[in-house]
């Protein structure tokens, strides 16, 4: 059971994700950098968050914005130097915060020295750091690639007359974990960062690292679902346990895996404490909710339903109710803005839905992860023109669509909701030029609604801002361990307008009511709930200070939390 006796700092933490490229530019080249983050450390502290997760900051040719690493022990030139990193780390720790980095070890850049060597000859000492298929064996069995024009993960390389494997772009060759030397090199690199003092890793597509080196045809049971196949390699858990034994167990650190393709049936294999693998992972069930079946980046045609949304969170709470621990997030650098996607970013409902979603994440069991700008209710960029997009995923998909003579207007309409660039626009600091992100030309367009109050500076001054609500809600979670450790019970599951649940720890009971609806709505919980009195803890709108009966009227996107007494 999770209880207050089983406390862990990473269970109690609120994580704040920084996409360094878009956070703050300190030298006017239009690209965010480490010195920019240093300038904002007091701001981060003021949010009352505990852990900063930095997207990749390592040397990279930036084919996929840093997820293609050419040197794991060097800092990306645009972001600064190792001295800047050391200063940042010190600044973070001085303020009592922690930092986790992105561990991208399913693949490297093709410009990494390992790969430059590997492709030179078939007997190069680094040959076996990557997956190669000699051409004389004929065409390799089909493997699907995310960012490839032909969706083909095998790239022919003339130099040695062989194909190499790349689940992502051609510039992201997959590392061969089957080779113990490669694993050793990765573990050494992890030690290097832990010895510097970092506090953990978010692990990029970590379930993909194990591959069958015979590269068989896709087994029938995975028909049409390469992602699930990739996430289920034969030696995956052996590698994770080895990594834990060799590296993680030696430090007091946290780990969170990014886990596309991992099914709930296998969830505990990763995070059951007795297995000594990871602390948490990000599942992809929510992210599929508004997408066409089997299509990661295509919106579904009808609307998602609140009952489906609740079902996902309830199921994932349940699986970790005795063992393991969950992670909670509504957006990140790959997935569109939460308020635009799960709330309603029209001027009328923006404030309430942004704060309602914050209330949700901060009142659920699991470690909550916020993405930069979520604390001020930043919205999807929704660029109209392909010229404004920067993401390799959108640009590749556009080329494919153009090649297939697809309807390109429909393509852009889809990207306005689904593109990763929706969340990658610069952080909105103030109402000055480029939202105060840079005094140069930003690498990607700024969302113009920084002029309509969606910026830090104007929200600082306003006690009723999304930003200040966020701070109050974080405080409420910190002051009430029931919100971290308490058990969760879903109420009125069939309600399509209101999400209602309780959190209980010992004698303490908290009731959370969240409207996901654009009109006022009523909920009657008298069949499921009895109490003598409830006291208001927080709401993003007018709410009764004290309640005696379990019938509630909520305004559009209202969030309200009561403490209940028996
Ligand atoms: C993960 C990252 C994403 C990246 C991909 C390849 O999904 O979050 O941004 O493109 O892995 O590294
Ligand atoms: Ca810069």
Coordinates of C-alpha atoms and ligand atoms in Angstrom, one line a residue:
X1 CA 0.0 0.0 0.0
X2 CA 1.1 3.6 -0.6
X3 CA 1.1 5.5 2.6
X4 CA 2.8 8.2 4.4
X5 CA 5.3 5.7 5.8
X6 CA 6.6 4.9 2.3
X7 CA 7.6 8.5 1.5
X8 CA 9.9 9.3 -1.4
X9 CA 11.0 12.7 -2.5
X10 CA 10.1 11.9 -6.1
X11 CA 6.6 10.9 -5.1
X12 CA 6.0 14.2 -3.5
X13 CA 7.7 16.3 -6.2
X14 CA 6.0 18.5 -8.7
X15 CA 8.1 18.4 -11.9
X16 CA 8.5 21.3 -14.3
X17 CA 9.7 20.5 -17.8
X18 CA 11.9 23.0 -19.7
X19 CA 12.3 22.9 -23.5
X20 CA 15.6 24.8 -23.4
X21 CA 15.4 25.9 -27.1
X22 CA 12.2 27.8 -26.3
X23 CA 12.6 28.9 -22.7
X24 CA 14.8 32.0 -22.6
X25 CA 17.5 33.3 -25.0
X26 CA 20.3 35.2 -23.3
X27 CA 22.5 36.2 -26.3
X28 CA 20.0 37.3 -29.0
X29 CA 20.6 34.5 -31.4
X30 CA 16.9 33.5 -31.2
X31 CA 17.6 30.2 -29.5
X32 CA 17.0 29.6 -25.8
X33 CA 20.1 28.6 -23.8
X34 CA 21.4 27.6 -20.4
X35 CA 22.2 31.1 -19.3
X36 CA 18.6 32.0 -20.1
X37 CA 17.5 29.3 -17.7
X38 CA 19.8 30.6 -15.1
X39 CA 18.2 34.1 -15.4
X40 CA 14.9 32.4 -14.6
X41 CA 15.8 30.3 -11.6
X42 CA 14.1 32.6 -9.1
X43 CA 11.0 32.4 -11.2
X44 CA 11.2 28.6 -11.2
X45 CA 11.6 28.7 -7.4
X46 CA 8.6 30.9 -7.1
X47 CA 6.4 28.3 -8.7
X48 CA 7.0 26.0 -5.8
X49 CA 8.0 23.2 -8.1
X50 CA 10.7 20.7 -7.0
X51 CA 12.3 19.1 -10.0
X52 CA 13.3 20.6 -13.3
X53 CA 13.4 18.2 -16.3
X54 CA 15.5 19.6 -19.1
X55 CA 14.9 18.3 -22.6
X56 CA 18.3 17.2 -24.3
X57 CA 21.0 19.8 -23.9
X58 CA 23.8 17.7 -25.4
X59 CA 25.9 18.3 -28.5
X60 CA 23.7 17.7 -31.5
X61 CA 23.3 18.6 -35.1
X62 CA 19.6 19.1 -34.2
X63 CA 17.9 17.0 -36.8
X64 CA 15.3 16.3 -34.1
X65 CA 16.0 19.2 -31.8
X66 CA 18.6 17.5 -29.6
X67 CA 17.1 14.0 -29.7
X68 CA 20.0 13.2 -32.0
X69 CA 23.1 13.4 -29.8
X70 CA 26.6 13.5 -31.3
X71 CA 28.4 13.7 -28.0
X72 CA 26.8 12.7 -24.7
X73 CA 29.4 14.4 -22.6
X74 CA 29.3 17.8 -24.3
X75 CA 26.8 20.7 -24.3
X76 CA 25.0 21.7 -27.5
X77 CA 26.9 24.8 -28.8
X78 CA 23.7 26.9 -29.1
X79 CA 22.9 26.2 -25.5
X80 CA 26.3 27.1 -24.0
X81 CA 29.2 25.4 -22.4
X82 CA 29.9 22.9 -19.7
X83 CA 30.8 25.8 -17.4
X84 CA 27.3 27.2 -18.0
X85 CA 25.9 23.8 -17.2
X86 CA 27.8 23.6 -13.9
X87 CA 26.6 27.1 -13.0
X88 CA 23.0 26.1 -13.8
X89 CA 23.3 22.9 -11.7
X90 CA 24.7 24.9 -8.8
X91 CA 22.0 27.5 -9.1
X92 CA 19.3 24.8 -9.1
X93 CA 20.7 23.1 -6.1
X94 CA 21.3 26.3 -4.2
X95 CA 17.6 26.9 -4.4
X96 CA 16.7 23.5 -3.1
X97 CA 15.5 22.3 -6.5
X98 CA 16.6 19.2 -8.4
X99 CA 17.3 18.6 -12.0
X100 CA 16.8 15.6 -14.3
X101 CA 18.2 15.3 -17.8
X102 CA 17.0 13.5 -20.9
X103 CA 18.7 10.2 -21.5
X104 CA 18.5 9.4 -25.2
X105 CA 20.1 6.0 -25.7
X106 CA 17.8 4.1 -28.0
X107 CA 19.7 6.0 -30.8
X108 CA 22.4 8.5 -31.3
X109 CA 23.1 11.0 -34.0
X110 CA 24.7 9.7 -37.2
X111 CA 27.3 12.3 -36.4
X112 CA 28.3 10.6 -33.2
X113 CA 31.9 9.4 -33.3
X114 CA 30.6 5.8 -32.6
X115 CA 28.5 5.9 -35.8
X116 CA 31.1 7.6 -37.9
X117 CA 33.4 4.7 -37.0
X118 CA 30.7 2.1 -37.3
X119 CA 29.9 2.9 -40.9
X120 CA 33.5 2.9 -42.0
X121 CA 34.0 -0.8 -42.3
X122 CA 32.4 -4.1 -41.4
X123 CA 35.3 -4.9 -39.0
X124 CA 35.5 -1.5 -37.3
X125 CA 35.6 -1.9 -33.5
X126 CA 32.4 0.2 -33.3
X127 CA 30.6 -1.8 -36.0
X128 CA 28.5 -3.6 -33.4
X129 CA 27.4 -0.4 -31.6
X130 CA 24.6 -0.2 -34.2
X131 CA 22.3 -2.5 -36.0
X132 CA 23.5 -3.5 -39.5
X133 CA 21.9 -5.8 -42.1
X134 CA 24.4 -6.9 -44.9
X135 CA 22.9 -6.3 -48.3
X136 CA 24.0 -9.7 -49.6
X137 CA 21.3 -11.2 -47.4
X138 CA 18.7 -9.3 -49.6
X139 CA 16.2 -6.8 -48.3
X140 CA 15.8 -6.7 -44.5
X141 CA 12.4 -7.5 -43.0
X142 CA 10.2 -4.5 -42.8
X143 CA 10.7 -2.1 -39.9
X144 CA 8.6 1.0 -39.6
X145 CA 10.2 4.5 -38.9
X146 CA 8.6 7.5 -37.4
X147 CA 10.4 10.2 -39.3
X148 CA 11.3 8.6 -42.6
X149 CA 9.9 9.7 -45.9
X150 CA 9.1 6.1 -46.8
X151 CA 8.3 5.0 -43.3
X152 CA 11.2 2.6 -43.7
X153 CA 13.6 2.2 -40.7
X154 CA 16.3 0.5 -42.8
X155 CA 18.7 2.9 -44.5
X156 CA 21.1 1.6 -47.1
X157 CA 24.6 2.7 -46.6
X158 CA 26.9 2.3 -49.6
X159 CA 30.2 2.4 -47.8
X160 CA 29.8 -1.1 -46.4
X161 CA 26.9 -2.3 -48.6
X162 CA 24.6 -2.7 -45.7
X163 CA 21.5 -1.3 -44.1
X164 CA 21.4 0.4 -40.7
X165 CA 18.3 0.6 -38.5
X166 CA 16.7 3.9 -37.5
X167 CA 13.3 3.9 -35.8
X168 CA 13.4 7.7 -36.0
X169 CA 15.1 9.8 -38.7
X170 CA 17.9 8.6 -40.9
X171 CA 20.1 10.8 -38.8
X172 CA 19.1 8.8 -35.6
X173 CA 20.6 5.3 -36.0
X174 CA 19.6 2.9 -33.3
X175 CA 22.2 1.8 -30.8
X176 CA 22.8 -1.9 -30.3
X177 CA 22.1 -2.8 -26.7
X178 CA 22.8 -6.4 -27.4
X179 CA 26.5 -5.4 -27.4
X180 CA 27.8 -5.4 -23.8
X181 CA 30.5 -2.8 -24.8
X182 CA 27.8 -0.4 -25.9
X183 CA 25.9 -0.9 -22.6
X184 CA 29.2 -0.3 -20.7
X185 CA 29.7 2.9 -22.6
X186 CA 26.2 4.1 -21.8
X187 CA 26.5 3.3 -18.1
X188 CA 29.9 5.1 -17.9
X189 CA 28.2 8.2 -19.4
X190 CA 25.4 8.0 -16.9
X191 CA 27.9 7.8 -14.1
X192 CA 29.6 10.9 -15.5
X193 CA 26.4 12.9 -15.1
X194 CA 25.5 11.5 -11.8
X195 CA 28.9 12.4 -10.5
X196 CA 28.4 15.9 -11.6
X197 CA 25.4 15.8 -9.3
X198 CA 22.3 15.6 -11.4
X199 CA 19.2 14.0 -9.7
X200 CA 17.9 11.7 -12.3
X201 CA 16.9 11.0 -15.9
X202 CA 13.9 11.0 -18.1
X203 CA 14.6 8.1 -20.5
X204 CA 13.6 8.7 -24.1
X205 CA 11.7 5.8 -25.7
X206 CA 13.4 3.5 -23.3
X207 CA 11.2 0.4 -24.0
X208 CA 12.6 0.3 -27.6
X209 CA 16.2 -0.5 -26.6
X210 CA 16.0 -4.3 -26.9
X211 CA 15.9 -5.8 -30.4
X212 CA 16.0 -9.3 -31.8
X213 CA 19.3 -9.3 -33.7
X214 CA 17.8 -11.8 -36.2
X215 CA 15.4 -9.0 -37.2
X216 CA 12.5 -11.5 -38.0
X217 CA 9.4 -10.5 -39.9
X218 CA 6.9 -8.7 -37.7
X219 CA 5.2 -11.4 -35.6
X220 CA 1.5 -11.8 -36.4
X221 CA 0.4 -10.8 -32.9
X222 CA 1.7 -7.3 -33.6
X223 CA 0.1 -6.9 -37.0
X224 CA -0.3 -3.2 -37.7
X225 CA 1.3 -2.2 -34.4
X226 CA 5.0 -1.8 -34.7
X227 CA 5.2 0.5 -31.7
X228 CA 4.0 -2.3 -29.4
X229 CA 6.5 -4.7 -31.0
X230 CA 9.3 -2.2 -30.5
X231 CA 8.4 -1.8 -26.8
X232 CA 8.6 -5.5 -26.2
X233 CA 12.1 -6.5 -27.1
X234 CA 13.2 -9.9 -25.7
X235 CA 15.9 -8.5 -23.3
X236 CA 14.4 -5.2 -22.3
X237 CA 14.0 -6.0 -18.6
X238 CA 17.3 -7.6 -18.4
X239 CA 18.9 -4.3 -19.6
X240 CA 16.9 -2.2 -17.3
X241 CA 17.8 -4.3 -14.3
X242 CA 21.4 -4.2 -15.3
X243 CA 21.3 -0.5 -15.6
X244 CA 19.7 -0.2 -12.2
X245 CA 22.3 -2.5 -10.7
X246 CA 25.3 -0.9 -12.4
X247 CA 24.3 2.7 -12.1
X248 CA 21.0 3.8 -10.7
X249 CA 21.2 1.9 -7.4
X250 CA 24.3 3.8 -6.5
X251 CA 22.7 7.2 -6.2
X252 CA 19.6 8.8 -4.7
X253 CA 18.0 9.7 -8.0
X254 CA 14.7 9.5 -9.8
X255 CA 13.9 7.9 -13.2
X256 CA 10.9 8.2 -15.5
X257 CA 10.8 6.3 -18.7
X258 CA 9.0 7.5 -21.8
X259 CA 7.0 4.4 -22.7
X260 CA 5.2 4.4 -26.1
X261 CA 3.8 1.0 -26.8
X262 CA 3.8 -0.2 -23.2
X263 CA 0.5 -1.8 -22.3
X264 CA -1.1 -1.5 -18.9
X265 CA -0.7 -5.3 -18.4
X266 CA 3.0 -4.9 -18.4
X267 CA 3.1 -1.7 -16.3
X268 CA 4.4 -3.2 -13.1
X269 CA 7.2 -5.0 -14.9
X270 CA 8.9 -1.6 -15.2
X271 CA 8.1 0.0 -11.8
X272 CA 7.4 -2.7 -9.2
X273 CA 9.9 -1.7 -6.6
X274 CA 11.1 -5.3 -6.2
X275 CA 12.1 -5.5 -9.8
X276 CA 14.6 -2.7 -9.5
X277 CA 14.1 -1.1 -12.8
X278 CA 12.5 2.4 -13.0
X279 CA 10.5 4.6 -10.6
X280 CA 7.9 5.8 -13.1
X281 CA 7.0 6.0 -16.8
X282 CA 4.8 8.0 -19.1
X283 CA 2.2 5.8 -20.7
X284 CA 0.6 6.8 -24.0
X285 CA -3.1 6.0 -23.5
X286 CA -4.2 9.5 -22.9
X287 CA -2.3 10.7 -25.9
X288 CA -4.1 8.2 -28.1
X289 CA -7.5 9.4 -26.9
X290 CA -8.1 12.1 -29.5
X291 CA -6.2 10.4 -32.3
X292 CA -7.3 8.2 -35.1
X293 CA -6.9 4.5 -34.2
X294 CA -3.3 3.5 -34.7
X295 CA -2.3 7.0 -35.9
X296 CA -0.1 8.8 -33.5
X297 CA -0.2 12.2 -35.2
X298 CA -3.7 12.2 -36.7
X299 CA -6.7 13.6 -34.9
X300 CA -9.8 11.4 -34.7
X301 CA -12.9 12.6 -36.4
X302 CA -15.4 12.7 -33.6
X303 CA -14.8 14.3 -30.1
X304 CA -13.2 12.4 -27.3
X305 CA -15.5 11.8 -24.3
X306 CA -15.0 12.6 -20.7
X307 CA -15.9 9.1 -19.7
X308 CA -13.1 7.8 -21.8
X309 CA -10.7 10.3 -20.2
X310 CA -11.8 9.2 -16.7
X311 CA -11.5 5.6 -17.6
X312 CA -7.8 6.0 -18.6
X313 CA -6.8 7.8 -15.4
X314 CA -8.8 5.5 -13.2
X315 CA -7.3 2.4 -14.8
X316 CA -3.8 3.7 -14.5
X317 CA -4.4 4.7 -10.9
X318 CA -5.6 1.3 -10.1
X319 CA -2.6 -0.6 -11.6
X320 CA -0.3 1.3 -9.2
X321 CA -2.5 1.2 -6.2
X322 CA -0.4 -1.3 -4.4
X323 CA 3.0 -1.3 -6.2
X324 CA 4.9 1.1 -8.4
X325 CA 4.0 4.7 -8.9
X326 CA 2.3 6.7 -11.6
X327 CA 3.2 9.8 -13.5
X328 CA 0.7 12.4 -14.5
X329 CA 0.9 14.8 -17.4
X330 CA -1.4 16.5 -19.9
X331 CA 1.1 17.8 -22.4
X332 CA 4.8 17.9 -23.1
X333 CA 7.2 18.9 -25.9
X334 CA 5.6 16.2 -28.2
X335 CA 2.0 16.7 -27.3
X336 CA -0.2 19.8 -27.8
X337 CA -1.1 22.3 -25.1
X338 CA -3.3 20.9 -22.4
X339 CA -5.7 23.8 -22.3
X340 CA -6.2 23.7 -26.1
X341 CA -6.6 19.9 -26.1
X342 CA -8.4 18.9 -22.9
X343 CA -9.9 22.2 -21.9
X344 CA -11.2 25.1 -24.0
X345 CA -9.0 28.0 -25.0
X346 CA -11.7 30.3 -26.3
X347 CA -11.4 33.7 -24.4
X348 CA -14.5 32.9 -22.5
X349 CA -13.4 29.6 -21.1
X350 CA -9.6 29.8 -21.2
X351 CA -9.0 30.9 -17.5
X352 CA -11.4 28.3 -16.0
X353 CA -10.3 25.4 -18.1
X354 CA -6.6 26.1 -17.7
X355 CA -6.9 26.3 -13.9
X356 CA -9.3 23.3 -13.8
X357 CA -6.8 21.1 -15.5
X358 CA -4.1 22.3 -13.1
X359 CA -6.4 21.4 -10.2
X360 CA -6.8 18.0 -11.8
X361 CA -3.2 17.1 -12.2
X362 CA -2.4 18.4 -8.7
X363 CA -5.1 16.5 -7.0
X364 CA -4.5 13.1 -8.5
X365 CA -2.3 10.3 -7.2
X366 CA 1.1 10.1 -9.0
X367 CA 3.9 12.6 -9.7
X368 CA 2.6 15.5 -11.7
X369 CA 4.7 16.9 -14.6
X370 CA 4.0 20.4 -16.0
X371 CA 5.4 21.7 -19.2
X372 CA 6.8 25.2 -19.5
X373 CA 4.0 27.7 -20.1
X374 CA 1.3 25.5 -18.7
X375 CA 1.4 27.5 -15.5
X376 CA 0.3 30.6 -17.5
X377 CA -2.2 28.7 -19.7
X378 CA -0.2 28.9 -23.0
X379 CA -2.2 27.6 -25.9
X380 CA -1.6 25.8 -29.2
X381 CA 0.2 27.9 -31.8
X382 CA -2.0 26.6 -34.7
X383 CA 0.3 27.9 -37.5
X384 CA -1.6 28.3 -40.8
X385 CA 1.3 27.9 -43.0
X386 CA 3.9 25.2 -43.5
X387 CA 6.6 27.8 -43.5
X388 CA 6.1 28.4 -39.8
X389 CA 6.6 24.8 -38.9
X390 CA 10.0 23.5 -37.7
X391 CA 9.4 20.0 -36.5
X392 CA 10.9 17.2 -38.4
X393 CA 7.8 15.2 -37.8
X394 CA 5.4 17.8 -39.4
X395 CA 7.9 18.6 -42.2
X396 CA 8.3 14.9 -43.2
X397 CA 4.6 14.2 -43.0
X398 CA 4.0 17.3 -45.2
X399 CA 6.4 16.0 -47.8
X400 CA 4.7 12.6 -47.8
X401 CA 1.3 14.2 -48.1
X402 CA 2.4 16.4 -51.0
X403 CA 4.0 13.5 -52.7
X404 CA 0.7 11.5 -52.3
X405 CA -1.3 14.5 -53.6
X406 CA -3.3 14.6 -50.4
X407 CA -5.4 17.5 -49.5
X408 CA -2.7 19.9 -48.0
X409 CA -5.3 22.2 -46.5
X410 CA -6.7 19.3 -44.5
X411 CA -3.1 18.4 -43.6
X412 CA -2.5 21.8 -42.1
X413 CA -5.8 21.8 -40.3
X414 CA -4.7 18.5 -38.6
X415 CA -1.3 19.9 -37.7
X416 CA -2.9 22.9 -36.1
X417 CA -4.1 20.5 -33.4
X418 CA -1.6 17.7 -33.6
X419 CA 1.8 19.2 -34.5
X420 CA 4.5 19.1 -31.9
X421 CA 5.3 22.7 -32.8
X422 CA 2.1 23.7 -31.0
X423 CA 4.0 23.5 -27.7
X424 CA 7.4 24.5 -28.9
X425 CA 6.8 28.2 -29.4
X426 CA 8.8 30.5 -27.1
X427 CA 7.9 30.9 -23.5
X428 CA 5.8 34.1 -23.0
X429 CA 7.6 36.2 -20.4
X430 CA 6.1 39.7 -21.0
X431 CA 4.3 41.9 -23.4
X432 CA 7.4 43.2 -25.1
X433 CA 8.7 42.2 -28.6
X434 CA 8.8 38.4 -29.0
X435 CA 7.2 38.0 -25.6
X436 CA 10.5 38.8 -24.0
X437 CA 12.0 35.5 -25.1
X438 CA 14.7 37.0 -27.3
X439 CA 15.9 40.3 -28.5
X440 CA 16.9 38.7 -31.8
X441 CA 14.8 36.7 -34.2
X442 CA 13.2 33.6 -32.6
X443 CA 13.9 30.2 -34.2
X444 CA 10.2 29.6 -34.3
X445 CA 7.3 32.1 -34.3
X446 CA 6.0 33.4 -31.0
X447 CA 2.3 32.8 -30.3
X448 CA 0.8 36.3 -30.6
X449 CA -1.6 35.9 -27.7
X450 CA 1.3 37.0 -25.4
X451 CA -0.3 40.4 -26.1
X452 CA -3.6 39.3 -24.6
X453 CA -2.4 38.6 -21.1
X454 CA -0.8 35.2 -21.7
X455 CA 2.6 36.2 -20.3
X456 CA 4.3 35.8 -17.0
X457 CA 4.7 39.5 -16.2
X458 CA 1.1 40.5 -16.5
X459 CA -0.1 37.4 -14.6
X460 CA 2.4 38.1 -11.8
X461 CA 0.5 41.3 -11.0
X462 CA -2.9 39.8 -11.1
X463 CA -3.9 37.8 -8.0
X464 CA -6.6 36.0 -10.0
X465 CA -4.3 34.9 -12.8
X466 CA -3.7 31.3 -14.1
X467 CA -0.2 31.7 -12.8
X468 CA -1.2 32.6 -9.2
X469 CA -3.8 29.9 -9.2
X470 CA -1.2 27.4 -10.1
X471 CA 1.0 28.5 -7.2
X472 CA -2.0 28.2 -4.8
X473 CA -2.8 24.7 -6.0
X474 CA 0.8 23.5 -5.7
X475 CA 0.8 24.8 -2.1
X476 CA -2.4 23.0 -1.4
X477 CA -1.0 19.7 -2.6
X478 CA 2.2 20.3 -0.6
X479 CA 0.2 21.1 2.6
X480 CA -2.1 18.1 2.2
X481 CA -0.2 14.8 1.9
X482 CA -3.6 13.1 1.2
X483 CA -3.4 14.7 -2.2
X484 CA -0.1 12.8 -2.9
X485 CA -0.6 9.5 -1.0
X486 CA -4.3 9.2 -0.5
X487 CA -6.3 6.5 -2.4
X488 CA -8.5 7.6 -5.3
X489 CA -12.1 6.7 -5.9
X490 CA -14.0 7.7 -9.0
X491 CA -17.6 8.9 -8.4
X492 CA -20.4 9.0 -10.9
X493 CA -18.3 7.4 -13.6
X494 CA -20.9 7.9 -16.4
X495 CA -21.1 11.6 -16.0
X496 CA -20.0 13.2 -19.3
X497 CA -19.7 16.7 -17.9
X498 CA -18.1 16.4 -14.5
X499 CA -15.2 14.5 -13.2
X500 CA -15.6 13.7 -9.5
X501 CA -13.5 11.7 -7.2
X502 CA -12.3 11.5 -3.6
X503 CA -8.8 11.1 -2.1
X504 CA -8.6 9.4 1.2
X505 CA -5.8 8.9 3.7
X506 CA -6.6 7.6 7.2
X507 CA -9.4 9.8 8.5
X508 CA -8.9 12.4 5.9
X509 CA -11.2 12.7 2.9
X510 CA -11.0 15.2 0.1
X511 CA -13.6 15.7 -2.6
X512 CA -12.6 17.0 -6.0
X513 CA -15.1 18.2 -8.6
X514 CA -14.1 19.2 -12.1
X515 CA -16.3 20.5 -14.8
X516 CA -15.2 19.7 -18.3
X517 CA -18.3 21.3 -19.7
X518 CA -18.9 24.7 -21.3
X519 CA -22.3 25.2 -19.6
X520 CA -23.3 25.0 -16.0
X521 CA -24.0 21.5 -14.8
X522 CA -25.3 19.7 -11.7
X523 CA -24.1 16.6 -10.0
X524 CA -25.8 14.6 -7.3
X525 CA -23.5 12.3 -5.3
X526 CA -25.9 11.4 -2.5
X527 CA -25.9 7.7 -3.5
X528 CA -22.1 7.5 -3.3
X529 CA -21.1 9.9 -0.6
X530 CA -22.1 10.9 2.9
X531 CA -20.6 13.5 5.1
X532 CA -21.8 15.9 7.7
X533 CA -19.9 18.9 6.5
X534 CA -17.4 19.9 3.8
X535 CA -15.1 22.9 3.9
X536 CA -13.9 24.6 0.8
X537 CA -10.2 24.3 0.1
X538 CA -9.9 25.9 -3.3
X539 CA -11.9 26.8 -6.4
X540 CA -11.3 28.7 -9.6
X541 CA -14.8 30.3 -9.3
X542 CA -17.4 31.3 -6.8
X543 CA -18.1 28.3 -4.5
X544 CA -19.9 27.7 -1.2
X545 CA -17.5 27.9 1.7
X546 CA -19.2 25.2 3.5
X547 CA -21.5 22.4 2.3
X548 CA -23.9 20.0 4.0
X549 CA -25.3 18.0 1.1
X550 CA -23.7 16.2 -1.8
X551 CA -25.5 18.1 -4.6
X552 CA -23.5 20.6 -6.5
X553 CA -23.9 23.1 -9.3
X554 CA -20.7 23.8 -11.2
X555 CA -20.1 26.7 -13.5
X556 CA -18.4 26.0 -16.9
X557 CA -15.0 24.5 -16.3
X558 CA -15.2 25.0 -12.6
X559 CA -12.8 23.2 -10.3
X560 CA -13.6 22.9 -6.6
X561 CA -12.1 20.9 -3.7
X562 CA -13.7 20.3 -0.3
X563 CA -12.4 18.6 2.8
X564 CA -15.1 16.3 4.1
X565 CA -16.0 15.5 7.7
X566 CA -17.9 12.4 8.7
Ligands
LIG1 C1 10.8 10.8 -27.9 C2 11.0 12.3 -27.8 C3 10.7 13.0 -29.1 C4 11.8 12.5 -30.0 C5 11.8 10.9 -30.1 C6 13.0 10.5 -30.7 O1 9.5 10.5 -28.3 O2 10.1 12.8 -26.8 O3 10.8 14.4 -29.0 O4 11.5 13.0 -31.3 O5 11.7 10.4 -28.9 O6 14.1 10.6 -29.9
LIG2 CA1 20.8 31.9 -27.3

